[in-house]
Coordinates of C-alpha atoms in Angstrom, one line a residue:
X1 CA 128.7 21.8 64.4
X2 CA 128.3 21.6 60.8
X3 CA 130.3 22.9 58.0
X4 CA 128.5 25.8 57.2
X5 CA 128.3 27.4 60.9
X6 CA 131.9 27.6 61.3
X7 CA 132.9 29.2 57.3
X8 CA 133.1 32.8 57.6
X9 CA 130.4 35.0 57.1
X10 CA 131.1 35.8 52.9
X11 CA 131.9 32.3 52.1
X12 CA 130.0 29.3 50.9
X13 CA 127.0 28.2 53.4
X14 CA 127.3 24.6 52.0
X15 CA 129.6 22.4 50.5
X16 CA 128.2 22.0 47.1
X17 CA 130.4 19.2 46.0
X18 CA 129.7 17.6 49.4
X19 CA 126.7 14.8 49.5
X20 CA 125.1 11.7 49.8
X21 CA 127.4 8.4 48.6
X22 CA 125.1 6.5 46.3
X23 CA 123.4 3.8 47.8
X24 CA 122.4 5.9 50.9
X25 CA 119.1 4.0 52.5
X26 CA 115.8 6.1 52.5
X27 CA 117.1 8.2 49.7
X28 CA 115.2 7.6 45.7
X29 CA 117.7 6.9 42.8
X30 CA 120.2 4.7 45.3
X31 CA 120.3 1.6 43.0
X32 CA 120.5 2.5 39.3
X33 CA 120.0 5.0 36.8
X34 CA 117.4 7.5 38.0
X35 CA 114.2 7.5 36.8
X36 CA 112.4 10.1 34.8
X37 CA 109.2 9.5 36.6
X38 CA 108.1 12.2 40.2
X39 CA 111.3 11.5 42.4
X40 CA 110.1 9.3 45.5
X41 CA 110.3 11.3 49.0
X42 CA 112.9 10.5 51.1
X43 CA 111.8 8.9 54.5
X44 CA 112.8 10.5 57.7
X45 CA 116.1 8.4 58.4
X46 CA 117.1 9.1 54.1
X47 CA 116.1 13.5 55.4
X48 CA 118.2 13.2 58.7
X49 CA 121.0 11.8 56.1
X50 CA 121.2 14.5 53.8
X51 CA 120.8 17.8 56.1
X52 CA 122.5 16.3 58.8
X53 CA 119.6 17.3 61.0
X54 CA 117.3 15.0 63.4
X55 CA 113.8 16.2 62.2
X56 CA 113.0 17.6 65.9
X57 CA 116.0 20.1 65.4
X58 CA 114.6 20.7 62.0
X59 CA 111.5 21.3 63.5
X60 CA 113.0 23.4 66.2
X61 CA 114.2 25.5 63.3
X62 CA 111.5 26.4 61.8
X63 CA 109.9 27.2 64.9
X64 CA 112.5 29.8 65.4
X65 CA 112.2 31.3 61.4
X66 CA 108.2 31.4 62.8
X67 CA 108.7 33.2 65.6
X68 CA 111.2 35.9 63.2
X69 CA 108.7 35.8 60.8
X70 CA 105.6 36.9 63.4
X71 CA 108.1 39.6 64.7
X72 CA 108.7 41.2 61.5
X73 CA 105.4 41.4 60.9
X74 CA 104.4 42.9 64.0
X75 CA 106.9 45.6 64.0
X76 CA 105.2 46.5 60.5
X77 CA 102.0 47.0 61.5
X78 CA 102.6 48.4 65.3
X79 CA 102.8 51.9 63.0
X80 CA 99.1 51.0 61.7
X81 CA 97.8 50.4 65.4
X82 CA 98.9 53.9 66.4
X83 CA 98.5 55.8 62.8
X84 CA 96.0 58.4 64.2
X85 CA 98.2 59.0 67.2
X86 CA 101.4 59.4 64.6
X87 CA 99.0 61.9 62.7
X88 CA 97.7 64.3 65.4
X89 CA 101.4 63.9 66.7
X90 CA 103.5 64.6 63.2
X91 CA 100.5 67.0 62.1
X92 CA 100.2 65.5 59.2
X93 CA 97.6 64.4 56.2
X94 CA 96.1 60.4 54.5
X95 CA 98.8 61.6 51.7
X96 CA 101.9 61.4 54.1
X97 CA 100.6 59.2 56.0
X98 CA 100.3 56.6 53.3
X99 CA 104.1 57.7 52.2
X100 CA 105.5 56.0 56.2
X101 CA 104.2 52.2 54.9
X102 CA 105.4 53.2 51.1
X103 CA 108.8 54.5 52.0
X104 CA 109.2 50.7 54.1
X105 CA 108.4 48.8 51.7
X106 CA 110.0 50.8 48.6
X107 CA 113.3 50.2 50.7
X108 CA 112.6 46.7 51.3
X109 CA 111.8 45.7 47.8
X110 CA 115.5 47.0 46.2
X111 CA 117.4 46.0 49.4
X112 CA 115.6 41.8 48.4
X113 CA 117.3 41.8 45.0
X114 CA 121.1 42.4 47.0
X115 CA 120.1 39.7 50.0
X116 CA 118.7 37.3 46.9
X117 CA 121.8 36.9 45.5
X118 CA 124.1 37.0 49.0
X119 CA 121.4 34.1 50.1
X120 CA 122.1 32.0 47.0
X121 CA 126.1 31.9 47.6
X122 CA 126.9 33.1 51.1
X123 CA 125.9 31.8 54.5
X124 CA 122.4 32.5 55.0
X125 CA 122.4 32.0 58.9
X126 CA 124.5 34.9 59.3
X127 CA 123.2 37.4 56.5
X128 CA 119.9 37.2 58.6
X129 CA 121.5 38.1 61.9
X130 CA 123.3 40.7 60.7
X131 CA 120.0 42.3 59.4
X132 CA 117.6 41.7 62.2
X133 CA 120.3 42.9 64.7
X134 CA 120.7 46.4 62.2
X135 CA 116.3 46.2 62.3
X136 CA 115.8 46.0 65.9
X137 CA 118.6 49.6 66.6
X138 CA 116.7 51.5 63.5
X139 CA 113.2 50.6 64.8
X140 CA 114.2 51.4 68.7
X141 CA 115.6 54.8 67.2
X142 CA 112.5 55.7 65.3
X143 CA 110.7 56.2 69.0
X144 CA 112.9 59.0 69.9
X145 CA 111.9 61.5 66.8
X146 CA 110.7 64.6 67.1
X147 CA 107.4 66.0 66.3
X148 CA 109.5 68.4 63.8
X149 CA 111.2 65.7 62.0
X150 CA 108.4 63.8 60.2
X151 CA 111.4 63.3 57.4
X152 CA 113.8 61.4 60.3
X153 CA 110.8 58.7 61.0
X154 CA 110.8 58.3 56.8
X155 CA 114.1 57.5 57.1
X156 CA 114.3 55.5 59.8
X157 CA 111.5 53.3 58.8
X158 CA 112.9 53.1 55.3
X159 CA 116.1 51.9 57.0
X160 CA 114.0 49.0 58.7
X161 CA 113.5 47.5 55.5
X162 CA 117.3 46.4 55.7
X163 CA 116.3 43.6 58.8
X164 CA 113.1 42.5 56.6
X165 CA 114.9 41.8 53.4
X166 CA 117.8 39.9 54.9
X167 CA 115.3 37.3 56.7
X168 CA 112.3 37.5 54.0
X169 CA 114.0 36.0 51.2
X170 CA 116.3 33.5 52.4
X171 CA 113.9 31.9 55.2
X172 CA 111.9 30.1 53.2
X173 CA 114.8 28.5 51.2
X174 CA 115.8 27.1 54.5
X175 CA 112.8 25.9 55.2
X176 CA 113.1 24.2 51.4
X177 CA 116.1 22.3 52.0
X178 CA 115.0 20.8 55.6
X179 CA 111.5 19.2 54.5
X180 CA 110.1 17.9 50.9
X181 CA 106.2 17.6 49.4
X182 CA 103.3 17.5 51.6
X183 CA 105.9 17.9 54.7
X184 CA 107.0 21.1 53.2
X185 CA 104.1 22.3 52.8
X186 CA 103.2 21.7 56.4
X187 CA 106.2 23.5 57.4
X188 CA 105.5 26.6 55.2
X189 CA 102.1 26.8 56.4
X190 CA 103.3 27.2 60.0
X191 CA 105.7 29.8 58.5
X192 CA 103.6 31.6 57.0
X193 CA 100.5 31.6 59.7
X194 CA 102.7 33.9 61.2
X195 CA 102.0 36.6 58.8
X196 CA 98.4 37.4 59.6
X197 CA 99.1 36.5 63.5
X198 CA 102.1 38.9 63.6
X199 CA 100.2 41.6 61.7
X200 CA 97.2 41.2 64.4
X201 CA 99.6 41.3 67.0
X202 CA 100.8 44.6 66.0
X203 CA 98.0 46.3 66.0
X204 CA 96.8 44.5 68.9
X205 CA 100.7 45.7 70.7
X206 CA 100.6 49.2 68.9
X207 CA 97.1 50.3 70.5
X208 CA 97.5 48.7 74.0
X209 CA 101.0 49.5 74.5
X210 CA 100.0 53.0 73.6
X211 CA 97.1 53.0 76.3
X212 CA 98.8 51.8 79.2
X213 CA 102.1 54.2 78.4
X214 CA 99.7 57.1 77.4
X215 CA 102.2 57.4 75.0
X216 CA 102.3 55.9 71.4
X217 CA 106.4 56.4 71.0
X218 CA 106.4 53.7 73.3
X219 CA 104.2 50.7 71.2
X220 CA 107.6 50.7 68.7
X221 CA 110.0 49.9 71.4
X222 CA 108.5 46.6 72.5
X223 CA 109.3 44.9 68.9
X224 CA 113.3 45.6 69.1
X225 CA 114.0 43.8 72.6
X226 CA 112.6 40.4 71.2
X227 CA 114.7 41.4 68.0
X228 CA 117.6 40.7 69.7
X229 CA 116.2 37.4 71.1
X230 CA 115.7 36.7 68.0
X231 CA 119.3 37.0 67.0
X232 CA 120.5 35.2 70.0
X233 CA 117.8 32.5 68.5
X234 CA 118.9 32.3 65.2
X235 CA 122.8 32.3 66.2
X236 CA 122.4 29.0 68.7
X237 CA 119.7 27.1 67.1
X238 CA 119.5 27.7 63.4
X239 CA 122.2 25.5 61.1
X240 CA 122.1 25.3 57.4
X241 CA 121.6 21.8 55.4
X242 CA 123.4 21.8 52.2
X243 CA 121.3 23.6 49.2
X244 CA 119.1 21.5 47.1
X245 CA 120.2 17.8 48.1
X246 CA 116.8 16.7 49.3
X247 CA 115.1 16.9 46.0
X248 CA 118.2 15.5 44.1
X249 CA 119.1 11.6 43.5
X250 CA 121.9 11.0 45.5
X251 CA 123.9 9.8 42.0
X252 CA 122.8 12.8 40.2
X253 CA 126.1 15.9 40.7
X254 CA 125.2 18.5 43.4
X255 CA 123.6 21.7 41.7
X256 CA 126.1 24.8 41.3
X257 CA 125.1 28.5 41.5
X258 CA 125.2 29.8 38.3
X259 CA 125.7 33.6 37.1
X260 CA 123.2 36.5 38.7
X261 CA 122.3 37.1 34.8
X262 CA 121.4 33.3 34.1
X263 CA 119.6 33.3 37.2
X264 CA 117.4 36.2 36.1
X265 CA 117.1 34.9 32.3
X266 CA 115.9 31.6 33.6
X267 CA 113.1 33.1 36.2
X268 CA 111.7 35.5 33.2
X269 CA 111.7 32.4 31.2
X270 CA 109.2 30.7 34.0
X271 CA 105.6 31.7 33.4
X272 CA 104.4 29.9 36.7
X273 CA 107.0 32.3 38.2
X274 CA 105.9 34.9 36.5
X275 CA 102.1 34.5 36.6
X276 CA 102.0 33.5 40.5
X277 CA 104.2 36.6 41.1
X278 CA 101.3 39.1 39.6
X279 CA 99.3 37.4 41.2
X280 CA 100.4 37.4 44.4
X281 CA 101.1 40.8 43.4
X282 CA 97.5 41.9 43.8
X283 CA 97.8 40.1 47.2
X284 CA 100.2 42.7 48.4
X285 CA 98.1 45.5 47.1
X286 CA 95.2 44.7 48.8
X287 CA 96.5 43.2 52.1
X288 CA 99.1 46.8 52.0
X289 CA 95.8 49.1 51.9
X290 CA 94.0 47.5 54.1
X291 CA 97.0 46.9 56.6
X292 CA 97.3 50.8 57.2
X293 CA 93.8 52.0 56.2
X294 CA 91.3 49.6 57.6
X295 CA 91.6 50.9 61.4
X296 CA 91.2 54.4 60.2
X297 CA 88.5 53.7 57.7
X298 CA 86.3 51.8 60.9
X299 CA 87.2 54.3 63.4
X300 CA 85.4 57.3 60.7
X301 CA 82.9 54.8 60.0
X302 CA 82.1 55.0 64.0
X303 CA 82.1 58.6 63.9
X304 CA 79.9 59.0 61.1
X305 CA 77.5 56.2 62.9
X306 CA 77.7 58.2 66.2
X307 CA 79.3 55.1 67.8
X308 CA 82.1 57.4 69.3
X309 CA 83.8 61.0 68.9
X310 CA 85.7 62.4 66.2
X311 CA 89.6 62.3 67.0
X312 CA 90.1 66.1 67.6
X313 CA 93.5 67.4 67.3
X314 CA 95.3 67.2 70.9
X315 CA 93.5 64.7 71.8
X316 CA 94.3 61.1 71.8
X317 CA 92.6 59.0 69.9
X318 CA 90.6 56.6 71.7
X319 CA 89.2 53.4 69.9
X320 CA 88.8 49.8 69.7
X321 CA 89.0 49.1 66.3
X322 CA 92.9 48.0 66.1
X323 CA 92.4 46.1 68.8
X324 CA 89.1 44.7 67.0
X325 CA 91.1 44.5 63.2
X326 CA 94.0 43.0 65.0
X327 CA 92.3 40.2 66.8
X328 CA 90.6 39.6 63.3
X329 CA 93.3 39.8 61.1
X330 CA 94.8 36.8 63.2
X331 CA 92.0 34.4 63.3
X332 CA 91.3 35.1 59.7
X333 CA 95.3 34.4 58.9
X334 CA 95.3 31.5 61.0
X335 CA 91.9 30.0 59.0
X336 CA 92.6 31.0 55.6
X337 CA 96.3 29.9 55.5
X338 CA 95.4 26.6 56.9
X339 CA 91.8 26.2 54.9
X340 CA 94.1 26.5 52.3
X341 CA 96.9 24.3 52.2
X342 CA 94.2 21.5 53.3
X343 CA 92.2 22.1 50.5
X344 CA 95.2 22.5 47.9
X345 CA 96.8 19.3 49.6
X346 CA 93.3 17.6 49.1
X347 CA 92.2 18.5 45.6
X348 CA 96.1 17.8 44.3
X349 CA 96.0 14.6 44.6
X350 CA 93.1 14.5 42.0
X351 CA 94.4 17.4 40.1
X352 CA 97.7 18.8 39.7
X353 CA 97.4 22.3 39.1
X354 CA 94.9 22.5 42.6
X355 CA 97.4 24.9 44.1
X356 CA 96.9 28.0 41.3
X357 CA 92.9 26.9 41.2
X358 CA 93.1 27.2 45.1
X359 CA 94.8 30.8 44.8
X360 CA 92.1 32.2 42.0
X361 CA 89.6 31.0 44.0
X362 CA 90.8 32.6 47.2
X363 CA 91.1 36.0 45.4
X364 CA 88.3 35.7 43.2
X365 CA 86.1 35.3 46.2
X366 CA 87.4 38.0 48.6
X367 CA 86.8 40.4 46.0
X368 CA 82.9 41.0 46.5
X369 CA 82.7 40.3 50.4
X370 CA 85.8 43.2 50.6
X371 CA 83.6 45.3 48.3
X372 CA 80.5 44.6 50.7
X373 CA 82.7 45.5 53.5
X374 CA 82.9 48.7 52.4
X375 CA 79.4 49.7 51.3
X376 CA 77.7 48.5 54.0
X377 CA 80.3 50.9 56.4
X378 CA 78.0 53.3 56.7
X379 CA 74.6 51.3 57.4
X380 CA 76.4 49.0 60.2
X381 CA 79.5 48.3 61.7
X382 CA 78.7 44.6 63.0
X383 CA 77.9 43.8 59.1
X384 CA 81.4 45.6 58.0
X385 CA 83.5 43.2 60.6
X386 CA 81.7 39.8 59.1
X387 CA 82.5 40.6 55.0
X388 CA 86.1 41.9 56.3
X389 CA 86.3 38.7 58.5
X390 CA 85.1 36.6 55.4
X391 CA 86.7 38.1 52.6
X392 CA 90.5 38.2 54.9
X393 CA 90.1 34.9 55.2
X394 CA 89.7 34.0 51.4
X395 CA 92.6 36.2 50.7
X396 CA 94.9 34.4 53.6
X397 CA 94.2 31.1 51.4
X398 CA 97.1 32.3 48.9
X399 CA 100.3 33.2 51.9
X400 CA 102.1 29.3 52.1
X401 CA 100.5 28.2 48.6
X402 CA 102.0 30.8 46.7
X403 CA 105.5 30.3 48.5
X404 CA 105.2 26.3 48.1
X405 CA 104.7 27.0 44.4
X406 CA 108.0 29.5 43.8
X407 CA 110.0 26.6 45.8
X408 CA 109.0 24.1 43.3
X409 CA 109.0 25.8 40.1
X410 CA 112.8 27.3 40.6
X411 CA 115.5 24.9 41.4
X412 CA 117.1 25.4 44.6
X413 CA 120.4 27.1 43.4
X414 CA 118.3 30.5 42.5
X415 CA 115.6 30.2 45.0
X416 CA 116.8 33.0 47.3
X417 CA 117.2 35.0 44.2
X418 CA 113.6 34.2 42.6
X419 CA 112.2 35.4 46.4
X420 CA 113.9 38.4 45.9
X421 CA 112.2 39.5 42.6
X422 CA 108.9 38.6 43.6
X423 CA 109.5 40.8 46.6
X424 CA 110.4 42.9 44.4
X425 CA 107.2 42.7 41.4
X426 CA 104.5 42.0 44.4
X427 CA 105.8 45.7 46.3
X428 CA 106.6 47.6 43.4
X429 CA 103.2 47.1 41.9
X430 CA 101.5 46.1 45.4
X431 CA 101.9 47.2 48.8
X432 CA 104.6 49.7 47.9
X433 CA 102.5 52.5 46.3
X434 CA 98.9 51.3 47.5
X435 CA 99.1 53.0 50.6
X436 CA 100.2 56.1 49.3
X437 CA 97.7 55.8 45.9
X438 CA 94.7 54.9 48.9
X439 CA 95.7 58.4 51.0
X440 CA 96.5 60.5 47.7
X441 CA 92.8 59.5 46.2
X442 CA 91.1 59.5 49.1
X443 CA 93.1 63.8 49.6
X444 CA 91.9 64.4 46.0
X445 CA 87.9 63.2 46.9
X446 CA 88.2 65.3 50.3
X447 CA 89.1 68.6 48.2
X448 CA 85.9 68.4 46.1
X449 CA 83.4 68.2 49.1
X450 CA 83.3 70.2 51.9
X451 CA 85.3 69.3 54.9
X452 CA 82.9 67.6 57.4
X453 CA 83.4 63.5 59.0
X454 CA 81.4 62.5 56.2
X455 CA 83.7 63.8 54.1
X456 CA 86.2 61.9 55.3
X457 CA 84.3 58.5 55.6
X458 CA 83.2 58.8 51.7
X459 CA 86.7 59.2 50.4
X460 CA 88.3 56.6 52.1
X461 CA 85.4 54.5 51.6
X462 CA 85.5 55.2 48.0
X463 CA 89.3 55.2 47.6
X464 CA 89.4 51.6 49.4
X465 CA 87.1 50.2 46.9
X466 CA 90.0 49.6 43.9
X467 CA 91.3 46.7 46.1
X468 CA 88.0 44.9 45.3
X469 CA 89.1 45.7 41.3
X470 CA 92.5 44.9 41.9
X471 CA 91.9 41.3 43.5
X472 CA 89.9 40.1 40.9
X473 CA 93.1 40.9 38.6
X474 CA 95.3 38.8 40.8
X475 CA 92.2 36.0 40.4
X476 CA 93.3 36.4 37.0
X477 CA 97.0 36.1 37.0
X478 CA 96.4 32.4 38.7
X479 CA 93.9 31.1 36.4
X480 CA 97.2 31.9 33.8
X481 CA 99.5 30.1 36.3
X482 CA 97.3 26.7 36.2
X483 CA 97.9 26.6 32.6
X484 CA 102.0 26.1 32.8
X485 CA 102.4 24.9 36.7
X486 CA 103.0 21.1 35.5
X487 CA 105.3 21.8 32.7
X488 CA 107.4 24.2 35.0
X489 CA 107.5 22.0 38.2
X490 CA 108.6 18.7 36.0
X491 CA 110.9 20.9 33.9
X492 CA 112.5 21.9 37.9
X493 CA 112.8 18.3 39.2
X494 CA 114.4 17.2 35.7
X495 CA 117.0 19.6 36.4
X496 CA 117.7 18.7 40.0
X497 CA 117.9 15.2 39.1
X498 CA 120.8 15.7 36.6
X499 CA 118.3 15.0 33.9
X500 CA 117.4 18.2 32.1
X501 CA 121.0 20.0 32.2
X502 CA 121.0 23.8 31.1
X503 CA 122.6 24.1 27.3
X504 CA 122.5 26.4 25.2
X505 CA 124.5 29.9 24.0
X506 CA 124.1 31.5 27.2
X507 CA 125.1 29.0 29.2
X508 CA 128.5 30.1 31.0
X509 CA 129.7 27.5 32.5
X510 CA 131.8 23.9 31.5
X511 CA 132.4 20.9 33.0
X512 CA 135.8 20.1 34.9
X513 CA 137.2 17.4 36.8
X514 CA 136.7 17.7 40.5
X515 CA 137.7 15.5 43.7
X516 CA 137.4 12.9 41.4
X517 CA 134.1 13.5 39.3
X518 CA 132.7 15.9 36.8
X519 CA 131.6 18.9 38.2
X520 CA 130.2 22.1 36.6
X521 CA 132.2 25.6 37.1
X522 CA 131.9 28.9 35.4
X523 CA 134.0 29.3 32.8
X524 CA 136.0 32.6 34.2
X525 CA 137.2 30.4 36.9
X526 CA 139.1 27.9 34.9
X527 CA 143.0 29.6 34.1
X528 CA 143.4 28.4 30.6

């Protein structure tokens, strides 16, 4: 057992003063001064040296963050799978509707900030089992809620925002100090295919659990028993490798966190940071609406088409297209997050901003085929699926790009922390509010027409139609980040290397002698 599994839960996951002697094979920088040029990779003996980790337990790893990550994003969209069941149930509008997804992810983006900065100092291993244990009891609870306490399921699903934070931001930092360059991005792919899979799979769970229980309470109890596999999971095979050392010359001094305040003053001072976060910003707003409102928005475009019945209150509603959406939203996922990290890994080695260029592109493009979607909704269904199918998977190009970029922009001592705020930008301005703005316009429409399925169709359909806007924004945002990515990323590897230390009048911290070298410590800590 390593170090960090046997410190208690609030201490330090990793010894930062622990590493590498210099002159360790397979590791750059071994013999000499360091050089200024890209650091070499470490080979797979110099990786297993530093985390301490053969590289199929490393692997084994990330195959369990994977299978957390396609969990978490299951249990999210279960509630989209079974929204008309949860309306006719709760009795209840598109407005309040809207507000279940908002109220999640509202709680989710404040709770990041808190498990950004425990995931940056404290043992990350046991911050996440601690949420996903507290996620799997609220999500079992909120099957047990009355029809007369729409306001308990609010709560409860804001609660389930606790499990999500813990494991969203400090996964991928893991996943950051087990693997370097192309490797990691390998690695992050995997991670992140899990996103569109898990988001299929909950629709897919939510409207097939709720037809062979005849009951839809049941589709959100299935998600909580793996949760606590997942636990048992994480708790047996997950261990952490020390923060930062792969990326560092092993003669350069290990990185030390720095205060919550620096952190924040160096991320605003980061334009890729910045830029890639608005960016992926309009990700979230577009994936959010259509997450909850795309099954709905098909299932009144069949109606209006004559394909099947209206959904008549008391009645269930009876329907293929979550099942239809979900199996799409995971092939697309799949495709789009592995079209492109091949393409990015491709065109980088010509051009060094190719992961931005990949990201406009991606967004850029889904824009008009998502727009096409919706106008042709009313002429044909078959047509719908194909520019849905199409423009998903352009938008699934951005998931492991956009993370590969934060990791190597930000130096690993405020990684969980930068993860945290973009949470926090990308659902504050993204998924956050677009469920609730998509419901709330698409109310406002219905109250000028009179009420017939039509009625319904065209505001939705019209209402839908500012994700098209909104994408091309984000398209925007990462043409801007291909401007500053190489300064940022060589300005990152400088200062991992020992090379570019922070100065300057808001520095806090001095250096000290420490078992035997100089080591930087924040200044309140020294007893003058």
């Amino acid at each position: 057992m390593s170090g960090s599994d046997t410190a208690p839960f609030l201490s330090q996951a990793d010894d930062t003063d622990d590493g590498p002697a210099p002159g360790t094979p397979g590791l750059p920088g071994s013999m000499g001064i360091p050089k200024s040029e890209d650091p070499e990779v470490p080979d797979q003996e110099g990786l297993q040296r530093i985390t301490g980790l053969s590289s199929g337990r490393s692997a084994l790893i990330v195959a369990v963050l994977c299978y957390i990550n396609l969990l978490n994003y299951m249990d999210r969209f279960t509630v989209a799978g079974v929204l008309p069941d949860i309306e006719q149930f709760f009795d209840i509008g598109d407005g309040s509707s809207g507000l279940i997804q908002t109220v999640f992810i509202s709680s989710y983006m404040v709770l990041a900030p808190v498990f950004g900065y425990l995931g940056d100092r404290y043992n990350r291993k046991y911050l996440m089992c601690g949420g996903i244990a507290f996620w799997s009891l609220v999500t079992l609870g909120s099957s047990f809620i009355p029809r007369e306490r729409f306001w308990l399921l609010l709560l409860t699903r804001g609660l389930v925002g606790v499990g999500e934070a813990s494991y969203s931001t400090i996964a991928p930092t893991l996943i950051a100090d087990l693997f370097v360059a192309d490797q990691r991005s390998r690695m992050l792919s995997v991670f992140y295919f899990a996103i569109p899979v898990g988001s299929g799979l909950g629709y897919i769970a939510g409207s097939k659990v709720k037809d062979v229980a005849g009951d839809w309470h049941w589709a959100l109890r299935v998600t909580p028993g793996l949760g606590v596999l997942a636990v048992v999971l994480l708790f047996l095979v997950v261990r952490e490798p020390p923060r930062g050392a792969v990326e560092r010359h092993s003669d350069s001094p290990p990185l030390s966190p720095t205060s919550w305040w620096a952190d924040l003053r160096a991320l605003a001072r980061n334009p890729s940071f910045i830029l890639s976060s608005l960016g992926f910003t309009a990700v979230a707003f577009v994936t959010g609406s259509l997450a909850l409102w795309a099954p709905a928005f098909l299932l009144r475009s069949r109606v209006v088409l004559g394909e099947t019945p209206p959904c008549l209150p008391g009645d269930s509603c009876s329907s293929s297209d979550s099942l239809i959406f979900g199996l799409i939203t995971c092939l697309t996922g799949v495709l789009g997050v592995g079209l492109g990290v091949e393409i990015s890994r491709r065109l980088r080695r010509s051009n060094p901003r190719a992961d931005p260029l990949v990201c406009a592109a991606g967004l850029l493009g889904s824009a008009p085929f998502l727009f096409l979607s919706l106008a042709c909704a009313r002429g044909s269904i078959v047509a719908t699926y194909i520019f849905i199918f199409i423009g998903e998977t352009l938008l699934s190009m951005n998931w492991a790009i956009v993370a590969d970029i934060l990791l190597y922009v930000v130096i690993p001592t405020r990684r969980s922390t930068a993860e945290a705020f973009q949470i926090v930008l990308s659902h504050l301005l993204g998924d956050a509010g677009s469920p609730y703005l998509i419901g709330s316009i698409s109310d406002r429409l219905r109250r000028d027409w009179p009420p017939s399925f039509l009625s319904e169709f065209r505001a939705l359909q019209f209402s839908l139609m500012l994700c098209a806007f909104v994408g091309a924004l984000g398209g925007a945002a990462f043409l801007g980040t291909a401007i500053f990515i190489e300064s940022d990323r060589r300005r990152a590897q400088l200062h991992v290397q020992g090379l570019l230390p922070e100065t300057g009048p808001t520095d806090d911290r001095i250096v000290v002698p420490q078992r035997g070298r100089s080591t930087r410590v924040p200044v309140s800590s020294v007893l003058i």
